[in-house]
mmCIF file of C-alpha atoms and ligand atoms in Angstrom:
data_model
loop_
_atom_site.group_PDB
_atom_site.id
_atom_site.type_symbol
_atom_site.label_atom_id
_atom_site.label_comp_id
_atom_site.label_asym_id
_atom_site.label_seq_id
_atom_site.Cartn_x
_atom_site.Cartn_y
_atom_site.Cartn_z
ATOM 1 C CA MET M 1 4.422 -1.711 26.224
ATOM 2 C CA ASP M 2 1.316 -3.680 25.373
ATOM 3 C CA ASN M 3 -0.438 -0.895 23.429
ATOM 4 C CA ILE M 4 1.884 -1.107 20.393
ATOM 5 C CA ILE M 5 0.450 -2.504 17.175
ATOM 6 C CA ASP M 6 3.347 -4.611 15.917
ATOM 7 C CA GLY M 7 3.501 -4.271 12.115
ATOM 8 C CA ARG M 8 6.270 -6.867 11.782
ATOM 9 C CA LEU M 9 4.264 -9.486 13.670
ATOM 10 C CA ILE M 10 1.147 -8.789 11.581
ATOM 11 C CA ALA M 11 3.272 -8.928 8.385
ATOM 12 C CA SER M 12 4.598 -12.344 9.429
ATOM 13 C CA LYS M 13 1.003 -13.619 9.848
ATOM 14 C CA ILE M 14 0.041 -12.334 6.382
ATOM 15 C CA LYS M 15 3.200 -13.965 4.966
ATOM 16 C CA GLU M 16 2.067 -17.287 6.443
ATOM 17 C CA GLU M 17 -1.329 -16.872 4.727
ATOM 18 C CA ILE M 18 0.436 -16.224 1.399
ATOM 19 C CA ARG M 19 2.748 -19.252 1.830
ATOM 20 C CA GLU M 20 -0.274 -21.417 2.507
ATOM 21 C CA PHE M 21 -2.072 -20.002 -0.557
ATOM 22 C CA VAL M 22 0.916 -20.847 -2.780
ATOM 23 C CA ARG M 23 1.355 -24.284 -1.170
ATOM 24 C CA LEU M 24 -2.287 -25.199 -1.817
ATOM 25 C CA ARG M 25 -2.023 -24.049 -5.429
ATOM 26 C CA LYS M 26 1.025 -26.238 -6.000
ATOM 27 C CA GLU M 27 -0.722 -29.168 -4.325
ATOM 28 C CA ASN M 28 -3.561 -28.705 -6.848
ATOM 29 C CA ASN M 29 -1.123 -28.505 -9.767
ATOM 30 C CA LYS M 30 -1.761 -24.810 -10.290
ATOM 31 C CA ARG M 31 1.038 -22.353 -11.041
ATOM 32 C CA GLU M 32 2.586 -19.916 -8.540
ATOM 33 C CA PRO M 33 1.737 -16.178 -8.605
ATOM 34 C CA MET M 34 4.117 -14.209 -10.826
ATOM 35 C CA ILE M 35 5.033 -10.574 -10.238
ATOM 36 C CA THR M 36 7.028 -8.343 -12.576
ATOM 37 C CA SER M 37 8.580 -5.082 -11.488
ATOM 38 C CA ILE M 38 9.903 -2.518 -13.956
ATOM 39 C CA LEU M 39 12.638 -0.065 -12.996
ATOM 40 C CA ILE M 40 13.819 2.720 -15.276
ATOM 41 C CA GLY M 41 17.215 4.169 -14.394
ATOM 42 C CA LYS M 42 19.362 3.628 -11.329
ATOM 43 C CA ASP M 43 17.649 5.455 -8.462
ATOM 44 C CA GLU M 44 19.141 3.955 -5.282
ATOM 45 C CA GLY M 45 15.888 4.004 -3.292
ATOM 46 C CA SER M 46 14.024 2.252 -6.117
ATOM 47 C CA ILE M 47 16.784 -0.378 -6.502
ATOM 48 C CA TYR M 48 16.553 -1.100 -2.769
ATOM 49 C CA TYR M 49 12.753 -1.353 -2.981
ATOM 50 C CA ILE M 50 12.713 -3.642 -6.055
ATOM 51 C CA ASN M 51 15.303 -5.951 -4.432
ATOM 52 C CA SER M 52 13.222 -6.153 -1.286
ATOM 53 C CA GLN M 53 10.094 -6.955 -3.374
ATOM 54 C CA GLU M 54 12.040 -9.768 -5.050
ATOM 55 C CA LYS M 55 13.365 -11.166 -1.755
ATOM 56 C CA ILE M 56 9.943 -11.243 -0.095
ATOM 57 C CA ALA M 57 8.144 -12.641 -3.175
ATOM 58 C CA LEU M 58 10.645 -15.485 -3.586
ATOM 59 C CA SER M 59 10.602 -16.275 0.142
ATOM 60 C CA LEU M 60 6.813 -16.741 -0.106
ATOM 61 C CA GLY M 61 7.082 -19.167 -3.023
ATOM 62 C CA CYS M 62 6.040 -16.681 -5.725
ATOM 63 C CA LYS M 63 7.863 -15.998 -8.976
ATOM 64 C CA PHE M 64 9.396 -12.570 -9.511
ATOM 65 C CA LYS M 65 10.918 -10.937 -12.571
ATOM 66 C CA LYS M 66 12.880 -7.670 -12.505
ATOM 67 C CA ILE M 67 12.907 -5.665 -15.714
ATOM 68 C CA LEU M 68 15.733 -3.122 -15.525
ATOM 69 C CA LEU M 69 15.661 -0.497 -18.260
ATOM 70 C CA GLU M 70 18.015 2.304 -19.247
ATOM 71 C CA GLU M 71 17.210 5.880 -18.167
ATOM 72 C CA ASP M 72 16.953 6.986 -21.846
ATOM 73 C CA ILE M 73 14.391 4.360 -22.920
ATOM 74 C CA GLU M 74 11.867 5.508 -25.562
ATOM 75 C CA GLU M 75 8.310 5.900 -24.259
ATOM 76 C CA GLU M 76 6.921 3.657 -27.036
ATOM 77 C CA HIS M 77 9.362 0.895 -26.148
ATOM 78 C CA LEU M 78 8.303 1.011 -22.478
ATOM 79 C CA ILE M 79 4.619 0.934 -23.444
ATOM 80 C CA ASN M 80 5.267 -2.108 -25.676
ATOM 81 C CA ILE M 81 6.947 -3.917 -22.778
ATOM 82 C CA ILE M 82 3.956 -3.239 -20.497
ATOM 83 C CA GLU M 83 1.515 -4.389 -23.205
ATOM 84 C CA GLU M 84 3.427 -7.644 -23.630
ATOM 85 C CA LEU M 85 3.177 -8.238 -19.870
ATOM 86 C CA ASN M 86 -0.561 -7.417 -20.013
ATOM 87 C CA ASN M 87 -0.996 -10.173 -22.607
ATOM 88 C CA ASP M 88 1.206 -12.710 -20.835
ATOM 89 C CA GLU M 89 -1.138 -15.146 -19.078
ATOM 90 C CA GLU M 90 1.610 -16.184 -16.666
ATOM 91 C CA VAL M 91 1.996 -12.642 -15.258
ATOM 92 C CA ASP M 92 -0.361 -11.668 -12.421
ATOM 93 C CA GLY M 93 1.039 -8.383 -11.169
ATOM 94 C CA ILE M 94 2.856 -5.513 -12.907
ATOM 95 C CA ILE M 95 4.657 -2.819 -10.925
ATOM 96 C CA VAL M 96 6.237 0.279 -12.473
ATOM 97 C CA GLN M 97 8.599 1.943 -9.993
ATOM 98 C CA LEU M 98 7.800 5.634 -9.584
ATOM 99 C CA PRO M 99 8.806 8.345 -10.062
ATOM 100 C CA LEU M 100 9.681 7.960 -13.740
ATOM 101 C CA PRO M 101 12.232 10.234 -15.448
ATOM 102 C CA GLN M 102 10.489 13.575 -16.070
ATOM 103 C CA ARG M 103 10.518 13.366 -19.882
ATOM 104 C CA LEU M 104 8.268 10.266 -19.759
ATOM 105 C CA ASN M 105 4.482 10.680 -19.580
ATOM 106 C CA GLU M 106 3.851 8.999 -16.234
ATOM 107 C CA LYS M 107 0.030 9.064 -16.461
ATOM 108 C CA LYS M 108 0.023 7.495 -19.924
ATOM 109 C CA ILE M 109 2.545 4.807 -18.945
ATOM 110 C CA VAL M 110 0.869 3.870 -15.678
ATOM 111 C CA ASN M 111 -2.540 3.693 -17.350
ATOM 112 C CA THR M 112 -1.161 1.235 -19.905
ATOM 113 C CA ILE M 113 -1.007 -1.393 -17.141
ATOM 114 C CA SER M 114 -3.984 -3.737 -17.328
ATOM 115 C CA PRO M 115 -6.254 -2.855 -14.354
ATOM 116 C CA LYS M 116 -6.447 -6.620 -13.680
ATOM 117 C CA LYS M 117 -2.680 -6.701 -13.047
ATOM 118 C CA ASP M 118 -2.265 -3.232 -11.507
ATOM 119 C CA ILE M 119 -1.350 -4.496 -8.019
ATOM 120 C CA ASP M 120 -0.143 -1.047 -6.889
ATOM 121 C CA CYS M 121 -3.565 0.493 -7.773
ATOM 122 C CA LEU M 122 -2.059 3.205 -9.959
ATOM 123 C CA THR M 123 -4.492 3.153 -12.892
ATOM 124 C CA TYR M 124 -7.430 5.544 -13.075
ATOM 125 C CA ILE M 125 -9.790 2.573 -13.451
ATOM 126 C CA ASN M 126 -8.723 0.972 -10.190
ATOM 127 C CA GLN M 127 -8.627 4.300 -8.362
ATOM 128 C CA GLY M 128 -12.125 5.098 -9.690
ATOM 129 C CA LYS M 129 -13.421 1.713 -8.527
ATOM 130 C CA LEU M 130 -11.911 2.303 -5.099
ATOM 131 C CA PHE M 131 -13.699 5.642 -4.755
ATOM 132 C CA ALA M 132 -16.954 4.112 -6.045
ATOM 133 C CA GLY M 133 -16.707 1.668 -3.137
ATOM 134 C CA GLU M 134 -16.055 -1.212 -5.573
ATOM 135 C CA GLY M 135 -12.283 -1.476 -5.203
ATOM 136 C CA GLU M 136 -10.876 -4.897 -6.056
ATOM 137 C CA ILE M 137 -7.246 -3.874 -5.719
ATOM 138 C CA ILE M 138 -6.479 -1.734 -2.667
ATOM 139 C CA PRO M 139 -3.228 0.289 -2.709
ATOM 140 C CA CYS M 140 -0.670 -1.136 -0.274
ATOM 141 C CA THR M 141 -0.155 1.711 2.203
ATOM 142 C CA PRO M 142 -3.890 2.290 2.816
ATOM 143 C CA LYS M 143 -4.371 -1.496 2.893
ATOM 144 C CA SER M 144 -1.640 -1.684 5.527
ATOM 145 C CA VAL M 145 -3.456 0.868 7.719
ATOM 146 C CA LEU M 146 -6.672 -1.148 7.449
ATOM 147 C CA SER M 147 -4.906 -4.472 8.098
ATOM 148 C CA LEU M 148 -3.199 -3.113 11.227
ATOM 149 C CA LEU M 149 -6.568 -2.025 12.617
ATOM 150 C CA GLU M 150 -8.454 -5.158 11.609
ATOM 151 C CA LYS M 151 -5.780 -7.576 12.843
ATOM 152 C CA SER M 152 -5.873 -5.682 16.159
ATOM 153 C CA ASP M 153 -9.628 -6.352 16.360
ATOM 154 C CA VAL M 154 -10.590 -2.689 16.047
ATOM 155 C CA ASN M 155 -14.207 -2.359 14.948
ATOM 156 C CA LEU M 156 -14.409 0.722 12.733
ATOM 157 C CA GLU M 157 -18.168 0.930 12.446
ATOM 158 C CA GLY M 158 -19.475 4.237 13.805
ATOM 159 C CA LYS M 159 -16.033 5.356 15.009
ATOM 160 C CA ASN M 160 -14.863 8.941 14.504
ATOM 161 C CA VAL M 161 -11.755 8.646 12.332
ATOM 162 C CA THR M 162 -9.639 11.681 11.492
ATOM 163 C CA VAL M 163 -7.172 11.348 8.634
ATOM 164 C CA ILE M 164 -4.495 14.058 8.469
ATOM 165 C CA GLY M 165 -3.183 14.319 4.895
ATOM 166 C CA ARG M 166 -5.122 14.233 1.611
ATOM 167 C CA SER M 167 -2.640 12.917 -0.954
ATOM 168 C CA ASN M 168 -3.898 10.653 -3.732
ATOM 169 C CA ILE M 169 -1.620 7.817 -2.643
ATOM 170 C CA VAL M 170 -2.263 7.849 1.112
ATOM 171 C CA GLY M 171 -4.720 10.309 2.694
ATOM 172 C CA LYS M 172 -7.648 10.064 0.264
ATOM 173 C CA PRO M 173 -7.635 6.267 -0.212
ATOM 174 C CA VAL M 174 -7.173 5.719 3.548
ATOM 175 C CA ALA M 175 -10.204 7.932 4.209
ATOM 176 C CA GLN M 176 -12.210 6.052 1.558
ATOM 177 C CA LEU M 177 -11.303 2.678 3.102
ATOM 178 C CA MET M 178 -12.366 3.870 6.558
ATOM 179 C CA LEU M 179 -15.653 5.104 5.071
ATOM 180 C CA SER M 180 -16.182 1.711 3.421
ATOM 181 C CA LYS M 181 -15.999 0.193 6.922
ATOM 182 C CA ASN M 182 -18.743 2.569 8.126
ATOM 183 C CA ALA M 183 -16.506 4.910 10.114
ATOM 184 C CA THR M 184 -17.394 8.606 10.284
ATOM 185 C CA VAL M 185 -14.438 10.201 8.544
ATOM 186 C CA THR M 186 -12.924 13.691 8.730
ATOM 187 C CA ILE M 187 -10.072 14.584 6.368
ATOM 188 C CA CYS M 188 -7.662 17.343 7.441
ATOM 189 C CA HIS M 189 -4.818 19.019 5.536
ATOM 190 C CA SER M 190 -2.434 21.956 5.680
ATOM 191 C CA LYS M 191 -5.239 24.530 5.364
ATOM 192 C CA THR M 192 -7.382 22.994 8.111
ATOM 193 C CA GLN M 193 -8.107 25.428 10.915
ATOM 194 C CA THR M 194 -8.424 24.316 14.537
ATOM 195 C CA LEU M 195 -6.748 20.969 13.728
ATOM 196 C CA LYS M 196 -6.258 20.135 17.414
ATOM 197 C CA GLU M 197 -9.951 20.578 18.167
ATOM 198 C CA ILE M 198 -10.830 18.146 15.382
ATOM 199 C CA THR M 199 -8.243 15.488 16.190
ATOM 200 C CA ARG M 200 -9.059 15.581 19.918
ATOM 201 C CA LYS M 201 -12.594 14.385 19.082
ATOM 202 C CA ALA M 202 -11.337 11.393 17.093
ATOM 203 C CA ASP M 203 -11.464 7.790 18.286
ATOM 204 C CA ILE M 204 -8.813 6.998 15.678
ATOM 205 C CA VAL M 205 -6.222 9.418 14.261
ATOM 206 C CA ILE M 206 -4.333 8.433 11.099
ATOM 207 C CA VAL M 207 -1.531 10.824 10.221
ATOM 208 C CA ALA M 208 0.248 10.953 6.854
ATOM 209 C CA ILE M 209 1.888 14.341 6.384
ATOM 210 C CA GLY M 210 5.662 13.805 6.393
ATOM 211 C CA LYS M 211 6.370 16.138 9.363
ATOM 212 C CA PRO M 212 8.508 14.350 11.971
ATOM 213 C CA LYS M 213 6.981 14.196 15.479
ATOM 214 C CA PHE M 214 4.235 16.675 14.477
ATOM 215 C CA LEU M 215 1.439 14.935 16.374
ATOM 216 C CA THR M 216 2.040 15.631 20.045
ATOM 217 C CA LYS M 217 -0.203 14.562 22.921
ATOM 218 C CA GLU M 218 -2.170 17.830 22.730
ATOM 219 C CA TYR M 219 -3.715 16.549 19.461
ATOM 220 C CA VAL M 220 -4.930 13.234 20.849
ATOM 221 C CA LYS M 221 -7.679 12.340 23.308
ATOM 222 C CA GLU M 222 -6.892 9.828 26.030
ATOM 223 C CA GLY M 223 -7.645 6.289 24.885
ATOM 224 C CA ALA M 224 -7.575 7.063 21.136
ATOM 225 C CA ILE M 225 -5.938 4.806 18.535
ATOM 226 C CA VAL M 226 -3.079 6.417 16.571
ATOM 227 C CA ILE M 227 -1.717 5.151 13.255
ATOM 228 C CA ASP M 228 1.471 6.809 11.986
ATOM 229 C CA VAL M 229 2.073 6.598 8.220
ATOM 230 C CA GLY M 230 4.823 9.235 8.111
ATOM 231 C CA THR M 231 8.397 8.358 7.217
ATOM 232 C CA SER M 232 10.862 11.230 7.288
ATOM 233 C CA SER M 233 14.560 11.290 7.925
ATOM 234 C CA LEU M 234 15.444 13.102 11.165
ATOM 235 C CA ASN M 235 19.085 13.154 12.310
ATOM 236 C CA GLY M 236 19.731 10.161 10.054
ATOM 237 C CA LYS M 237 16.865 8.107 11.526
ATOM 238 C CA ILE M 238 13.529 7.195 9.956
ATOM 239 C CA THR M 239 10.975 9.096 11.995
ATOM 240 C CA GLY M 240 7.186 9.142 11.946
ATOM 241 C CA ASP M 241 4.691 12.007 12.145
ATOM 242 C CA VAL M 242 3.807 11.141 15.750
ATOM 243 C CA ASP M 243 5.734 12.105 18.863
ATOM 244 C CA PHE M 244 5.744 8.469 19.967
ATOM 245 C CA GLU M 245 7.289 9.023 23.405
ATOM 246 C CA GLU M 246 4.475 11.369 24.450
ATOM 247 C CA VAL M 247 1.497 9.963 22.580
ATOM 248 C CA SER M 248 2.140 6.309 23.441
ATOM 249 C CA LYS M 249 1.506 7.194 27.085
ATOM 250 C CA ILE M 250 -2.126 8.164 26.423
ATOM 251 C CA ALA M 251 -3.080 6.126 23.324
ATOM 252 C CA LYS M 252 -5.053 2.894 23.597
ATOM 253 C CA LEU M 253 -3.182 1.511 20.600
ATOM 254 C CA ILE M 254 -0.380 3.041 18.558
ATOM 255 C CA THR M 255 2.000 2.115 15.721
ATOM 256 C CA LYS M 256 5.741 2.729 15.675
ATOM 257 C CA VAL M 257 8.005 3.994 12.901
ATOM 258 C CA PRO M 258 9.733 1.875 11.734
ATOM 259 C CA GLY M 259 7.871 -1.360 12.486
ATOM 260 C CA GLY M 260 4.327 -0.154 11.817
ATOM 261 C CA VAL M 261 2.565 0.704 8.541
ATOM 262 C CA GLY M 262 5.717 0.360 6.411
ATOM 263 C CA ALA M 263 6.436 -3.145 7.714
ATOM 264 C CA LEU M 264 3.435 -4.543 5.815
ATOM 265 C CA THR M 265 3.406 -2.754 2.475
ATOM 266 C CA THR M 266 5.623 -5.035 0.360
ATOM 267 C CA THR M 267 3.939 -8.141 1.768
ATOM 268 C CA LEU M 268 0.565 -6.653 0.838
ATOM 269 C CA LEU M 269 1.816 -5.976 -2.692
ATOM 270 C CA ILE M 270 2.497 -9.707 -3.051
ATOM 271 C CA LYS M 271 -0.900 -10.451 -1.495
ATOM 272 C CA ASN M 272 -2.520 -8.195 -4.116
ATOM 273 C CA ALA M 273 -0.858 -10.320 -6.828
ATOM 274 C CA CYS M 274 -2.225 -13.525 -5.247
ATOM 275 C CA GLU M 275 -5.720 -12.025 -5.081
ATOM 276 C CA ALA M 276 -5.442 -10.805 -8.698
ATOM 277 C CA LEU M 277 -4.448 -14.298 -9.844
ATOM 278 C CA GLU M 278 -7.444 -15.887 -8.121
ATOM 279 C CA ARG M 279 -9.864 -13.225 -9.330
ATOM 280 C CA ASN M 280 -8.637 -13.397 -12.928
ATOM 281 C CA GLU M 281 -8.810 -17.203 -12.959
ATOM 282 C CA ASN M 282 -12.358 -17.142 -11.620
ATOM 283 C CA GLU M 283 -13.371 -14.471 -14.120
ATOM 284 C CA ASN M 284 -11.965 -16.572 -16.954
ATOM 285 C CA THR M 285 -13.915 -19.548 -15.714
ATOM 286 C CA ASN M 286 -17.091 -17.487 -15.717
ATOM 287 C CA CYS M 287 -16.490 -16.071 -19.203
ATOM 288 C CA ASN M 288 -15.401 -19.232 -20.971
ATOM 289 C CA GLY M 289 -17.180 -21.827 -18.917
ATOM 290 C CA VAL M 290 -13.928 -23.838 -18.751
ATOM 291 C CA LYS M 291 -10.453 -23.343 -17.361
HETATM 292 P P1 LIG O 301 2.266 14.350 0.428
HETATM 293 O O1 LIG O 301 1.815 14.007 -0.933
HETATM 294 O O2 LIG O 301 3.350 15.336 0.621
HETATM 295 O O3 LIG O 301 0.977 14.855 1.247
HETATM 296 C C1 LIG O 301 1.098 15.369 2.529
HETATM 297 C C2 LIG O 301 -0.249 15.779 3.031
HETATM 298 O O4 LIG O 301 -0.112 16.287 4.340
HETATM 299 C C3 LIG O 301 -0.906 16.882 2.207
HETATM 300 O O5 LIG O 301 -2.283 16.591 2.026
HETATM 301 C C4 LIG O 301 -0.732 18.139 3.065
HETATM 302 O O6 LIG O 301 -1.784 19.069 2.944
HETATM 303 C C5 LIG O 301 -0.760 17.532 4.457
HETATM 304 N N1 LIG O 301 -0.039 18.359 5.424
HETATM 305 C C6 LIG O 301 1.236 18.822 5.323
HETATM 306 N N2 LIG O 301 1.543 19.561 6.419
HETATM 307 C C7 LIG O 301 0.442 19.559 7.200
HETATM 308 C C8 LIG O 301 0.137 20.139 8.440
HETATM 309 N N3 LIG O 301 1.025 20.900 9.116
HETATM 310 N N4 LIG O 301 -1.092 19.949 8.967
HETATM 311 C C9 LIG O 301 -2.006 19.212 8.319
HETATM 312 N N5 LIG O 301 -1.781 18.617 7.116
HETATM 313 C C10 LIG O 301 -0.562 18.793 6.570
HETATM 314 O O7 LIG O 301 2.725 13.058 1.239
HETATM 315 P P2 LIG O 301 2.256 11.504 1.099
HETATM 316 O O8 LIG O 301 2.818 10.926 -0.142
HETATM 317 O O9 LIG O 301 0.806 11.401 1.381
HETATM 318 O O10 LIG O 301 3.058 10.880 2.328
HETATM 319 C C11 LIG O 301 2.837 11.322 3.649
HETATM 320 C C12 LIG O 301 3.875 10.669 4.560
HETATM 321 O O11 LIG O 301 3.666 9.253 4.509
HETATM 322 C C13 LIG O 301 5.329 10.886 4.143
HETATM 323 O O12 LIG O 301 6.132 10.944 5.305
HETATM 324 C C14 LIG O 301 5.670 9.629 3.348
HETATM 325 O O13 LIG O 301 7.045 9.345 3.365
HETATM 326 C C15 LIG O 301 4.885 8.610 4.132
HETATM 327 N N6 LIG O 301 4.562 7.372 3.389
HETATM 328 C C16 LIG O 301 4.811 6.209 4.036
HETATM 329 C C17 LIG O 301 4.498 5.008 3.411
HETATM 330 C C18 LIG O 301 4.741 3.727 4.144
HETATM 331 O O14 LIG O 301 4.707 2.658 3.541
HETATM 332 N N7 LIG O 301 4.964 3.764 5.441
HETATM 333 C C19 LIG O 301 3.974 5.004 2.122
HETATM 334 C C20 LIG O 301 3.697 6.221 1.499
HETATM 335 C C21 LIG O 301 3.999 7.412 2.158
HETATM 336 P P3 LIG O 301 -2.098 19.872 1.570
HETATM 337 O O15 LIG O 301 -2.822 18.887 0.713
HETATM 338 O O16 LIG O 301 -2.945 21.004 1.997
HETATM 339 O O17 LIG O 301 -0.765 20.288 1.005
#
């Protein structure tokens, strides 16, 4: 099918760009990007994710440091570790794997990360900048949605985009990004009435609700573009929010699950670290006059 947006292929192109970025830095005697990822406890999903971050970062020529901490760590101790990383000039990106154990104050801990190194865009400062239209660091899942559209040469200007889902980590930032590209954006959620009528008017439907195969062809106009962010487990298989079999027959372009949005996110996390490194170096040059 030639209407599938291939997330893995687009990820491999972005990986090439990152490799080239690191290669050029080394050629100019500059250091590699360095990412640190903090994991508290032994959650299996988080261990899998942190290992995959490490594998991709190293394969792209970046440095990566895992900080594995015990489940019963004191909040002050964790905050001290993050502050040390904030002050370490050789660290460009800091990731804290969420969720944290319930007894820890997640908001306080996350907002200890320096906004300049917050490559997951978890701090209030970076989220505020994003919603002010001045985002420097874009969170990876929304950035993946935008990259899939842009690398498929979709011009968003003036398009009717409907985003289904309004979470702080996906729906709202996706909608904001689409707005920043001059799309006309409608945000829907579980209390939206006449959802089908709204989505059938959209040129682009982005769905992030966590309901397997929810979006059937009745929700989509012929020739629309459909981006599926959902990842749920259905009969032991990772399944998206879109009924792919049906909708792929009428969509102009469509993503698959797996192999769509999720295929890019870790690569984009590393890209955020590369961009942070460049931005912070340039800022230092501007402030001090020398570097
Ligand atoms: P979430 O926090 O649970 O939010 C779900 C949103 O969907 C809410 O805004 C909810 O509305 C809305 N919703 C639920 N049922 C609906 C319905 N029947 N009609 C319309 N709207 C409905 O989930 P999330 O964190 O945003 O994640 C959404 C999905 O994306 C999940 O499957 C998650 O696993 C996946 N995800 C994938 C990636 C990736 O890299 N591929 C990354 C992050 C998340 P209300 O606000 O009214 O409750």
